[in-house]
Amino acid sequence: MMRNMQRQSGFTLVELIVVIVLIGIIGGVLALQLAPAIRAYLAVAERAALTHQADTALRRIAGDVRRAVPNSLRLGSSQCLELVPSSDGGRYRNDQDFSDKAPAAAFLDDSAQRFVFDVLTPFSREPVRGDAIVIGNQNPDDVHGDVNVALVDRVGAPPAASMGERRITLQAAKGLRVPDGYTGARFMVVPAAERSVAYVCDAGKLYRIASTSASLAPRCTVPANAPLLASGVDACEFIYSANQGATQESGFAQLHLTLRGKEEAVSLTLGAHVDNVP
């Protein structure tokens, strides 16, 4: 009797070991080839993220610098820059109306403290109660010390259109008197929620700290829950030249920021001109 012999097919242990070794060799070669490309991709992504964060932070600071009340910038240290931001401004009536119209237009001058004045130019952002009006600021101590500063009580239309665009009434606690020698007839509006803004670098982080009141002493201490503007700060420096005494009355602020990630670091420097004409 003949038996049908069935031959079994498959891999021997030696063949499996050879295949595993070959796969390991191929994988190692691929890893050596791909690892630099992967590292380069991750480095580019990290640099891009750091650059975006640093650029956003510096542009935010420069934006506040450019809209600051003239002569309000000051340095608490090389890592602490403080200023008084403005939300709008305009021109006030600086003399009485000598026509026979009644009632008379409201104006500001250097002869007396007054509580009502007419605005001759339109607002982009109309002041609201609690906002501050600043006139003729000549140095940081004045505006940070509430000199030539008064708070808005209400804003409305003047009795006649010929008197101006709007009429501002100040709170009874304090009026305004134009500083001696100031003839610019300009005022700035400071929002009540941001009577001052400080940028402070501390413990590897950059903060933007807004205060609702004025202070003669620079605010360089970071309070709890302060808004974070950038993290991973490896170096931070603020430089400010007020250029006092120059005829152009223009200052210059230089902002330097270095951010460091896991493998990469990015350094950016941004300069901003400061208009110090009150």
PDB file of C-alpha atoms in Angstrom:
ATOM      1  CA  MET A   1       0.000   0.000   0.000  1.00  0.00           C
ATOM      2  CA  MET A   2       1.355   3.332  -0.954  1.00  0.00           C
ATOM      3  CA  ARG A   3       1.086   6.301   1.342  1.00  0.00           C
ATOM      4  CA  ASN A   4       0.694   9.832   0.067  1.00  0.00           C
ATOM      5  CA  MET A   5       3.515  11.729   1.549  1.00  0.00           C
ATOM      6  CA  GLN A   6       2.596  15.384   2.169  1.00  0.00           C
ATOM      7  CA  ARG A   7       5.496  17.738   2.363  1.00  0.00           C
ATOM      8  CA  GLN A   8       5.041  20.539   4.850  1.00  0.00           C
ATOM      9  CA  SER A   9       6.296  24.011   3.810  1.00  0.00           C
ATOM     10  CA  GLY A  10       7.426  26.922   6.109  1.00  0.00           C
ATOM     11  CA  PHE A  11      10.384  28.906   7.477  1.00  0.00           C
ATOM     12  CA  THR A  12      13.155  27.419   9.438  1.00  0.00           C
ATOM     13  CA  LEU A  13      14.469  29.111  12.578  1.00  0.00           C
ATOM     14  CA  VAL A  14      17.644  30.117  10.744  1.00  0.00           C
ATOM     15  CA  GLU A  15      15.647  31.847   8.014  1.00  0.00           C
ATOM     16  CA  LEU A  16      13.607  33.774  10.590  1.00  0.00           C
ATOM     17  CA  ILE A  17      16.749  34.943  12.353  1.00  0.00           C
ATOM     18  CA  VAL A  18      18.261  36.098   9.055  1.00  0.00           C
ATOM     19  CA  VAL A  19      15.105  38.044   8.182  1.00  0.00           C
ATOM     20  CA  ILE A  20      15.030  39.694  11.610  1.00  0.00           C
ATOM     21  CA  VAL A  21      18.688  40.688  11.311  1.00  0.00           C
ATOM     22  CA  LEU A  22      18.133  42.127   7.838  1.00  0.00           C
ATOM     23  CA  ILE A  23      15.095  44.112   9.006  1.00  0.00           C
ATOM     24  CA  GLY A  24      17.123  45.468  11.927  1.00  0.00           C
ATOM     25  CA  ILE A  25      19.936  46.531   9.614  1.00  0.00           C
ATOM     26  CA  ILE A  26      17.543  48.230   7.181  1.00  0.00           C
ATOM     27  CA  GLY A  27      15.712  49.967  10.073  1.00  0.00           C
ATOM     28  CA  GLY A  28      18.981  51.209  11.533  1.00  0.00           C
ATOM     29  CA  VAL A  29      20.092  52.604   8.182  1.00  0.00           C
ATOM     30  CA  LEU A  30      16.731  54.345   7.709  1.00  0.00           C
ATOM     31  CA  ALA A  31      16.884  55.749  11.251  1.00  0.00           C
ATOM     32  CA  LEU A  32      20.355  57.152  10.629  1.00  0.00           C
ATOM     33  CA  GLN A  33      19.156  58.748   7.410  1.00  0.00           C
ATOM     34  CA  LEU A  34      15.863  60.117   8.744  1.00  0.00           C
ATOM     35  CA  ALA A  35      16.921  61.249  12.241  1.00  0.00           C
ATOM     36  CA  PRO A  36      18.734  64.439  11.081  1.00  0.00           C
ATOM     37  CA  ALA A  37      15.793  65.385   8.872  1.00  0.00           C
ATOM     38  CA  ILE A  38      13.338  64.836  11.735  1.00  0.00           C
ATOM     39  CA  ARG A  39      15.509  66.822  14.143  1.00  0.00           C
ATOM     40  CA  ALA A  40      15.813  69.632  11.598  1.00  0.00           C
ATOM     41  CA  TYR A  41      12.046  69.694  11.094  1.00  0.00           C
ATOM     42  CA  LEU A  42      11.411  69.855  14.837  1.00  0.00           C
ATOM     43  CA  ALA A  43      14.059  72.581  15.228  1.00  0.00           C
ATOM     44  CA  VAL A  44      12.466  74.686  12.475  1.00  0.00           C
ATOM     45  CA  ALA A  45       9.050  74.278  14.076  1.00  0.00           C
ATOM     46  CA  GLU A  46      10.407  75.274  17.488  1.00  0.00           C
ATOM     47  CA  ARG A  47      12.249  78.297  16.062  1.00  0.00           C
ATOM     48  CA  ALA A  48       9.105  79.389  14.244  1.00  0.00           C
ATOM     49  CA  ALA A  49       7.027  79.137  17.431  1.00  0.00           C
ATOM     50  CA  LEU A  50       9.625  81.050  19.459  1.00  0.00           C
ATOM     51  CA  THR A  51       9.943  83.722  16.774  1.00  0.00           C
ATOM     52  CA  HIS A  52       6.179  84.170  16.594  1.00  0.00           C
ATOM     53  CA  GLN A  53       5.908  84.477  20.373  1.00  0.00           C
ATOM     54  CA  ALA A  54       8.784  86.982  20.619  1.00  0.00           C
ATOM     55  CA  ASP A  55       7.561  89.027  17.644  1.00  0.00           C
ATOM     56  CA  THR A  56       4.025  89.189  19.029  1.00  0.00           C
ATOM     57  CA  ALA A  57       5.303  90.308  22.443  1.00  0.00           C
ATOM     58  CA  LEU A  58       7.596  93.009  21.040  1.00  0.00           C
ATOM     59  CA  ARG A  59       4.931  94.361  18.700  1.00  0.00           C
ATOM     60  CA  ARG A  60       2.489  94.559  21.609  1.00  0.00           C
ATOM     61  CA  ILE A  61       5.014  96.572  23.609  1.00  0.00           C
ATOM     62  CA  ALA A  62       5.866  98.811  20.631  1.00  0.00           C
ATOM     63  CA  GLY A  63       2.174  99.467  20.034  1.00  0.00           C
ATOM     64  CA  ASP A  64       1.729 100.692  23.615  1.00  0.00           C
ATOM     65  CA  VAL A  65       4.920 102.752  23.357  1.00  0.00           C
ATOM     66  CA  ARG A  66       3.685 104.538  20.236  1.00  0.00           C
ATOM     67  CA  ARG A  67       0.308 105.403  21.765  1.00  0.00           C
ATOM     68  CA  ALA A  68       1.706 106.423  25.148  1.00  0.00           C
ATOM     69  CA  VAL A  69       1.047 109.843  26.634  1.00  0.00           C
ATOM     70  CA  PRO A  70       4.004 112.103  25.704  1.00  0.00           C
ATOM     71  CA  ASN A  71       6.811 111.991  28.292  1.00  0.00           C
ATOM     72  CA  SER A  72       5.176 109.143  30.230  1.00  0.00           C
ATOM     73  CA  LEU A  73       7.716 106.378  29.534  1.00  0.00           C
ATOM     74  CA  ARG A  74      10.077 105.472  32.373  1.00  0.00           C
ATOM     75  CA  LEU A  75      12.361 102.599  33.347  1.00  0.00           C
ATOM     76  CA  GLY A  76      12.090 100.983  36.750  1.00  0.00           C
ATOM     77  CA  SER A  77      15.043  98.835  35.686  1.00  0.00           C
ATOM     78  CA  SER A  78      16.447  97.382  32.474  1.00  0.00           C
ATOM     79  CA  GLN A  79      13.747  94.708  32.778  1.00  0.00           C
ATOM     80  CA  CYS A  80      10.852  96.982  33.722  1.00  0.00           C
ATOM     81  CA  LEU A  81       9.309  99.509  31.335  1.00  0.00           C
ATOM     82  CA  GLU A  82       6.271 101.549  32.406  1.00  0.00           C
ATOM     83  CA  LEU A  83       4.088 103.991  30.484  1.00  0.00           C
ATOM     84  CA  VAL A  84       0.682 105.660  30.430  1.00  0.00           C
ATOM     85  CA  PRO A  85      -1.313 104.458  27.396  1.00  0.00           C
ATOM     86  CA  SER A  86      -3.793 106.678  25.595  1.00  0.00           C
ATOM     87  CA  SER A  87      -6.999 105.636  23.897  1.00  0.00           C
ATOM     88  CA  ASP A  88      -7.633 108.912  22.034  1.00  0.00           C
ATOM     89  CA  GLY A  89      -6.983 112.624  22.122  1.00  0.00           C
ATOM     90  CA  GLY A  90      -8.035 115.896  20.605  1.00  0.00           C
ATOM     91  CA  ARG A  91      -7.956 119.676  20.782  1.00  0.00           C
ATOM     92  CA  TYR A  92      -9.777 121.704  23.391  1.00  0.00           C
ATOM     93  CA  ARG A  93     -11.086 125.258  23.144  1.00  0.00           C
ATOM     94  CA  ASN A  94      -8.365 127.394  24.701  1.00  0.00           C
ATOM     95  CA  ASP A  95     -10.093 130.765  24.865  1.00  0.00           C
ATOM     96  CA  GLN A  96     -13.514 132.190  25.487  1.00  0.00           C
ATOM     97  CA  ASP A  97     -15.955 132.963  22.711  1.00  0.00           C
ATOM     98  CA  PHE A  98     -16.133 136.743  22.345  1.00  0.00           C
ATOM     99  CA  SER A  99     -19.342 136.707  20.325  1.00  0.00           C
ATOM    100  CA  ASP A 100     -22.658 137.709  21.845  1.00  0.00           C
ATOM    101  CA  LYS A 101     -23.942 134.144  21.798  1.00  0.00           C
ATOM    102  CA  ALA A 102     -25.411 132.745  24.976  1.00  0.00           C
ATOM    103  CA  PRO A 103     -24.604 130.474  26.643  1.00  0.00           C
ATOM    104  CA  ALA A 104     -20.860 130.957  26.186  1.00  0.00           C
ATOM    105  CA  ALA A 105     -18.551 128.212  24.969  1.00  0.00           C
ATOM    106  CA  ALA A 106     -16.537 126.317  27.609  1.00  0.00           C
ATOM    107  CA  PHE A 107     -12.755 126.577  27.478  1.00  0.00           C
ATOM    108  CA  LEU A 108      -9.533 125.780  29.355  1.00  0.00           C
ATOM    109  CA  ASP A 109      -6.652 128.176  30.023  1.00  0.00           C
ATOM    110  CA  ASP A 110      -3.873 128.858  32.536  1.00  0.00           C
ATOM    111  CA  SER A 111      -5.796 131.417  34.595  1.00  0.00           C
ATOM    112  CA  ALA A 112      -8.041 129.105  36.616  1.00  0.00           C
ATOM    113  CA  GLN A 113      -9.029 125.511  37.242  1.00  0.00           C
ATOM    114  CA  ARG A 114     -12.095 124.580  35.213  1.00  0.00           C
ATOM    115  CA  PHE A 115     -14.439 121.609  35.111  1.00  0.00           C
ATOM    116  CA  VAL A 116     -16.078 121.898  31.677  1.00  0.00           C
ATOM    117  CA  PHE A 117     -14.533 122.358  28.240  1.00  0.00           C
ATOM    118  CA  ASP A 118     -15.498 122.001  24.596  1.00  0.00           C
ATOM    119  CA  VAL A 119     -13.664 119.610  22.256  1.00  0.00           C
ATOM    120  CA  LEU A 120     -13.034 120.935  18.753  1.00  0.00           C
ATOM    121  CA  THR A 121     -12.112 117.643  17.064  1.00  0.00           C
ATOM    122  CA  PRO A 122     -14.091 114.371  16.713  1.00  0.00           C
ATOM    123  CA  PHE A 123     -13.227 111.290  18.753  1.00  0.00           C
ATOM    124  CA  SER A 124     -12.296 107.880  17.420  1.00  0.00           C
ATOM    125  CA  ARG A 125     -13.107 106.417  20.833  1.00  0.00           C
ATOM    126  CA  GLU A 126     -15.255 108.719  22.933  1.00  0.00           C
ATOM    127  CA  PRO A 127     -14.216 108.954  26.598  1.00  0.00           C
ATOM    128  CA  VAL A 128     -16.443 107.445  29.262  1.00  0.00           C
ATOM    129  CA  ARG A 129     -16.862 108.185  32.950  1.00  0.00           C
ATOM    130  CA  GLY A 130     -13.669 107.434  34.859  1.00  0.00           C
ATOM    131  CA  ASP A 131     -11.321 107.953  31.918  1.00  0.00           C
ATOM    132  CA  ALA A 132      -8.553 110.470  32.578  1.00  0.00           C
ATOM    133  CA  ILE A 133      -7.786 113.684  30.651  1.00  0.00           C
ATOM    134  CA  VAL A 134      -4.096 114.670  30.494  1.00  0.00           C
ATOM    135  CA  ILE A 135      -2.909 118.097  29.332  1.00  0.00           C
ATOM    136  CA  GLY A 136       0.615 119.375  28.674  1.00  0.00           C
ATOM    137  CA  ASN A 137       2.545 116.529  30.312  1.00  0.00           C
ATOM    138  CA  GLN A 138       6.236 117.450  30.487  1.00  0.00           C
ATOM    139  CA  ASN A 139       7.784 114.596  32.499  1.00  0.00           C
ATOM    140  CA  PRO A 140       6.877 111.158  33.880  1.00  0.00           C
ATOM    141  CA  ASP A 141       6.524 112.380  37.470  1.00  0.00           C
ATOM    142  CA  ASP A 142       3.657 114.666  36.444  1.00  0.00           C
ATOM    143  CA  VAL A 143       1.408 112.139  34.728  1.00  0.00           C
ATOM    144  CA  HIS A 144       2.332 109.282  37.091  1.00  0.00           C
ATOM    145  CA  GLY A 145       1.684 111.646  40.005  1.00  0.00           C
ATOM    146  CA  ASP A 146      -1.693 112.837  38.680  1.00  0.00           C
ATOM    147  CA  VAL A 147      -0.452 116.358  37.883  1.00  0.00           C
ATOM    148  CA  ASN A 148      -2.465 118.060  35.096  1.00  0.00           C
ATOM    149  CA  VAL A 149      -4.789 115.045  35.142  1.00  0.00           C
ATOM    150  CA  ALA A 150      -8.545 115.006  35.815  1.00  0.00           C
ATOM    151  CA  LEU A 151     -11.268 112.368  35.528  1.00  0.00           C
ATOM    152  CA  VAL A 152     -14.215 112.458  33.135  1.00  0.00           C
ATOM    153  CA  ASP A 153     -17.688 112.685  34.625  1.00  0.00           C
ATOM    154  CA  ARG A 154     -19.686 112.768  31.388  1.00  0.00           C
ATOM    155  CA  VAL A 155     -19.413 113.585  27.691  1.00  0.00           C
ATOM    156  CA  GLY A 156     -22.218 115.194  25.719  1.00  0.00           C
ATOM    157  CA  ALA A 157     -23.057 117.616  22.957  1.00  0.00           C
ATOM    158  CA  PRO A 158     -22.331 121.333  23.444  1.00  0.00           C
ATOM    159  CA  PRO A 159     -25.290 123.740  23.529  1.00  0.00           C
ATOM    160  CA  ALA A 160     -24.573 124.775  19.935  1.00  0.00           C
ATOM    161  CA  ALA A 161     -22.854 122.960  17.079  1.00  0.00           C
ATOM    162  CA  SER A 162     -20.564 125.946  16.504  1.00  0.00           C
ATOM    163  CA  MET A 163     -18.999 125.437  19.946  1.00  0.00           C
ATOM    164  CA  GLY A 164     -17.327 122.160  19.019  1.00  0.00           C
ATOM    165  CA  GLU A 165     -17.821 118.452  18.533  1.00  0.00           C
ATOM    166  CA  ARG A 166     -18.349 117.420  22.168  1.00  0.00           C
ATOM    167  CA  ARG A 167     -18.416 118.907  25.667  1.00  0.00           C
ATOM    168  CA  ILE A 168     -16.582 117.175  28.521  1.00  0.00           C
ATOM    169  CA  THR A 169     -17.555 117.641  32.140  1.00  0.00           C
ATOM    170  CA  LEU A 170     -14.955 116.625  34.726  1.00  0.00           C
ATOM    171  CA  GLN A 171     -15.605 115.048  38.095  1.00  0.00           C
ATOM    172  CA  ALA A 172     -16.011 117.526  40.931  1.00  0.00           C
ATOM    173  CA  ALA A 173     -12.988 116.280  42.864  1.00  0.00           C
ATOM    174  CA  LYS A 174     -10.510 117.942  40.519  1.00  0.00           C
ATOM    175  CA  GLY A 175     -10.605 120.200  37.474  1.00  0.00           C
ATOM    176  CA  LEU A 176      -7.960 121.179  34.958  1.00  0.00           C
ATOM    177  CA  ARG A 177      -5.761 124.214  34.612  1.00  0.00           C
ATOM    178  CA  VAL A 178      -3.482 124.482  31.586  1.00  0.00           C
ATOM    179  CA  PRO A 179       0.212 124.396  32.602  1.00  0.00           C
ATOM    180  CA  ASP A 180       1.996 127.739  32.385  1.00  0.00           C
ATOM    181  CA  GLY A 181       3.522 128.292  28.974  1.00  0.00           C
ATOM    182  CA  TYR A 182       1.700 125.429  27.273  1.00  0.00           C
ATOM    183  CA  THR A 183       0.041 126.566  24.026  1.00  0.00           C
ATOM    184  CA  GLY A 184      -0.548 123.268  22.224  1.00  0.00           C
ATOM    185  CA  ALA A 185      -4.254 123.082  23.153  1.00  0.00           C
ATOM    186  CA  ARG A 186      -4.059 119.274  22.959  1.00  0.00           C
ATOM    187  CA  PHE A 187      -5.260 116.685  25.447  1.00  0.00           C
ATOM    188  CA  MET A 188      -4.913 112.918  25.733  1.00  0.00           C
ATOM    189  CA  VAL A 189      -7.466 110.398  26.988  1.00  0.00           C
ATOM    190  CA  VAL A 190      -6.270 107.592  29.269  1.00  0.00           C
ATOM    191  CA  PRO A 191      -8.652 104.630  29.772  1.00  0.00           C
ATOM    192  CA  ALA A 192      -9.798 104.067  33.354  1.00  0.00           C
ATOM    193  CA  ALA A 193      -8.799 100.388  33.249  1.00  0.00           C
ATOM    194  CA  GLU A 194      -5.220 101.219  32.228  1.00  0.00           C
ATOM    195  CA  ARG A 195      -4.009 104.313  34.042  1.00  0.00           C
ATOM    196  CA  SER A 196      -0.539 102.816  33.652  1.00  0.00           C
ATOM    197  CA  VAL A 197       0.938  99.743  31.970  1.00  0.00           C
ATOM    198  CA  ALA A 198       4.202  98.061  32.955  1.00  0.00           C
ATOM    199  CA  TYR A 199       6.111  95.380  31.070  1.00  0.00           C
ATOM    200  CA  VAL A 200       8.174  93.304  33.481  1.00  0.00           C
ATOM    201  CA  CYS A 201      10.536  90.368  32.877  1.00  0.00           C
ATOM    202  CA  ASP A 202      10.731  88.124  35.923  1.00  0.00           C
ATOM    203  CA  ALA A 203      11.780  84.494  36.480  1.00  0.00           C
ATOM    204  CA  GLY A 204      11.914  83.624  32.783  1.00  0.00           C
ATOM    205  CA  LYS A 205       8.579  85.220  31.906  1.00  0.00           C
ATOM    206  CA  LEU A 206       7.373  88.518  30.434  1.00  0.00           C
ATOM    207  CA  TYR A 207       4.262  90.102  31.951  1.00  0.00           C
ATOM    208  CA  ARG A 208       1.997  93.007  30.975  1.00  0.00           C
ATOM    209  CA  ILE A 209       0.650  94.630  34.132  1.00  0.00           C
ATOM    210  CA  ALA A 210      -2.158  97.198  33.874  1.00  0.00           C
ATOM    211  CA  SER A 211      -3.053  99.398  36.848  1.00  0.00           C
ATOM    212  CA  THR A 212      -6.181 101.447  37.469  1.00  0.00           C
ATOM    213  CA  SER A 213      -4.423 104.165  39.481  1.00  0.00           C
ATOM    214  CA  ALA A 214      -1.379 106.385  39.164  1.00  0.00           C
ATOM    215  CA  SER A 215       1.808 105.912  41.190  1.00  0.00           C
ATOM    216  CA  LEU A 216       4.975 107.994  41.552  1.00  0.00           C
ATOM    217  CA  ALA A 217       7.014 104.834  42.157  1.00  0.00           C
ATOM    218  CA  PRO A 218       7.513 102.503  39.159  1.00  0.00           C
ATOM    219  CA  ARG A 219       5.472  99.315  39.354  1.00  0.00           C
ATOM    220  CA  CYS A 220       7.995  96.535  38.770  1.00  0.00           C
ATOM    221  CA  THR A 221       6.616  93.887  41.130  1.00  0.00           C
ATOM    222  CA  VAL A 222       4.619  91.128  39.437  1.00  0.00           C
ATOM    223  CA  PRO A 223       1.278  90.574  41.213  1.00  0.00           C
ATOM    224  CA  ALA A 224      -0.439  87.212  41.458  1.00  0.00           C
ATOM    225  CA  ASN A 225      -2.307  86.157  38.302  1.00  0.00           C
ATOM    226  CA  ALA A 226      -0.586  88.831  36.199  1.00  0.00           C
ATOM    227  CA  PRO A 227      -1.250  88.420  32.440  1.00  0.00           C
ATOM    228  CA  LEU A 228       1.555  86.454  30.784  1.00  0.00           C
ATOM    229  CA  LEU A 229       2.896  87.831  27.513  1.00  0.00           C
ATOM    230  CA  ALA A 230       5.777  85.394  26.839  1.00  0.00           C
ATOM    231  CA  SER A 231       7.456  82.451  28.548  1.00  0.00           C
ATOM    232  CA  GLY A 232      10.887  80.901  28.189  1.00  0.00           C
ATOM    233  CA  VAL A 233      12.555  84.328  28.501  1.00  0.00           C
ATOM    234  CA  ASP A 234      16.324  83.823  28.522  1.00  0.00           C
ATOM    235  CA  ALA A 235      17.252  87.526  28.197  1.00  0.00           C
ATOM    236  CA  CYS A 236      15.239  90.735  28.372  1.00  0.00           C
ATOM    237  CA  GLU A 237      16.342  94.369  28.183  1.00  0.00           C
ATOM    238  CA  PHE A 238      14.511  97.681  27.797  1.00  0.00           C
ATOM    239  CA  ILE A 239      16.445 100.797  26.790  1.00  0.00           C
ATOM    240  CA  TYR A 240      14.846 104.233  26.644  1.00  0.00           C
ATOM    241  CA  SER A 241      16.279 107.608  25.675  1.00  0.00           C
ATOM    242  CA  ALA A 242      13.887 110.511  26.238  1.00  0.00           C
ATOM    243  CA  ASN A 243      16.117 112.854  24.195  1.00  0.00           C
ATOM    244  CA  GLN A 244      15.179 115.652  26.541  1.00  0.00           C
ATOM    245  CA  GLY A 245      16.096 119.154  25.423  1.00  0.00           C
ATOM    246  CA  ALA A 246      16.187 118.289  21.729  1.00  0.00           C
ATOM    247  CA  THR A 247      14.067 120.488  19.505  1.00  0.00           C
ATOM    248  CA  GLN A 248      12.283 117.540  17.896  1.00  0.00           C
ATOM    249  CA  GLU A 249      11.148 116.237  21.324  1.00  0.00           C
ATOM    250  CA  SER A 250      11.299 112.658  20.109  1.00  0.00           C
ATOM    251  CA  GLY A 251      12.469 109.761  22.269  1.00  0.00           C
ATOM    252  CA  PHE A 252      13.539 106.254  21.290  1.00  0.00           C
ATOM    253  CA  ALA A 253      12.817 102.923  22.957  1.00  0.00           C
ATOM    254  CA  GLN A 254      14.752  99.740  22.162  1.00  0.00           C
ATOM    255  CA  LEU A 255      13.297  96.390  23.144  1.00  0.00           C
ATOM    256  CA  HIS A 256      15.404  93.215  23.238  1.00  0.00           C
ATOM    257  CA  LEU A 257      14.010  89.761  23.939  1.00  0.00           C
ATOM    258  CA  THR A 258      15.564  86.281  23.812  1.00  0.00           C
ATOM    259  CA  LEU A 259      13.339  83.227  24.130  1.00  0.00           C
ATOM    260  CA  ARG A 260      14.724  79.709  24.636  1.00  0.00           C
ATOM    261  CA  GLY A 261      12.941  76.415  24.024  1.00  0.00           C
ATOM    262  CA  LYS A 262      14.084  72.815  24.447  1.00  0.00           C
ATOM    263  CA  GLU A 263      16.698  72.908  21.701  1.00  0.00           C
ATOM    264  CA  GLU A 264      16.506  76.355  20.079  1.00  0.00           C
ATOM    265  CA  ALA A 265      16.780  80.034  21.061  1.00  0.00           C
ATOM    266  CA  VAL A 266      15.581  83.152  19.249  1.00  0.00           C
ATOM    267  CA  SER A 267      16.697  86.755  19.831  1.00  0.00           C
ATOM    268  CA  LEU A 268      14.739  89.731  18.500  1.00  0.00           C
ATOM    269  CA  THR A 269      15.321  93.472  18.872  1.00  0.00           C
ATOM    270  CA  LEU A 270      12.760  96.126  17.992  1.00  0.00           C
ATOM    271  CA  GLY A 271      13.044  99.905  18.118  1.00  0.00           C
ATOM    272  CA  ALA A 272      10.189 102.394  18.433  1.00  0.00           C
ATOM    273  CA  HIS A 273      10.192 106.169  18.151  1.00  0.00           C
ATOM    274  CA  VAL A 274       8.327 108.031  20.872  1.00  0.00           C
ATOM    275  CA  ASP A 275       6.512 111.301  20.209  1.00  0.00           C
ATOM    276  CA  ASN A 276       7.119 113.436  23.300  1.00  0.00           C
ATOM    277  CA  VAL A 277       5.395 116.591  22.071  1.00  0.00           C
ATOM    278  CA  PRO A 278       2.627 117.317  24.626  1.00  0.00           C
TER     279      PRO A 278
END
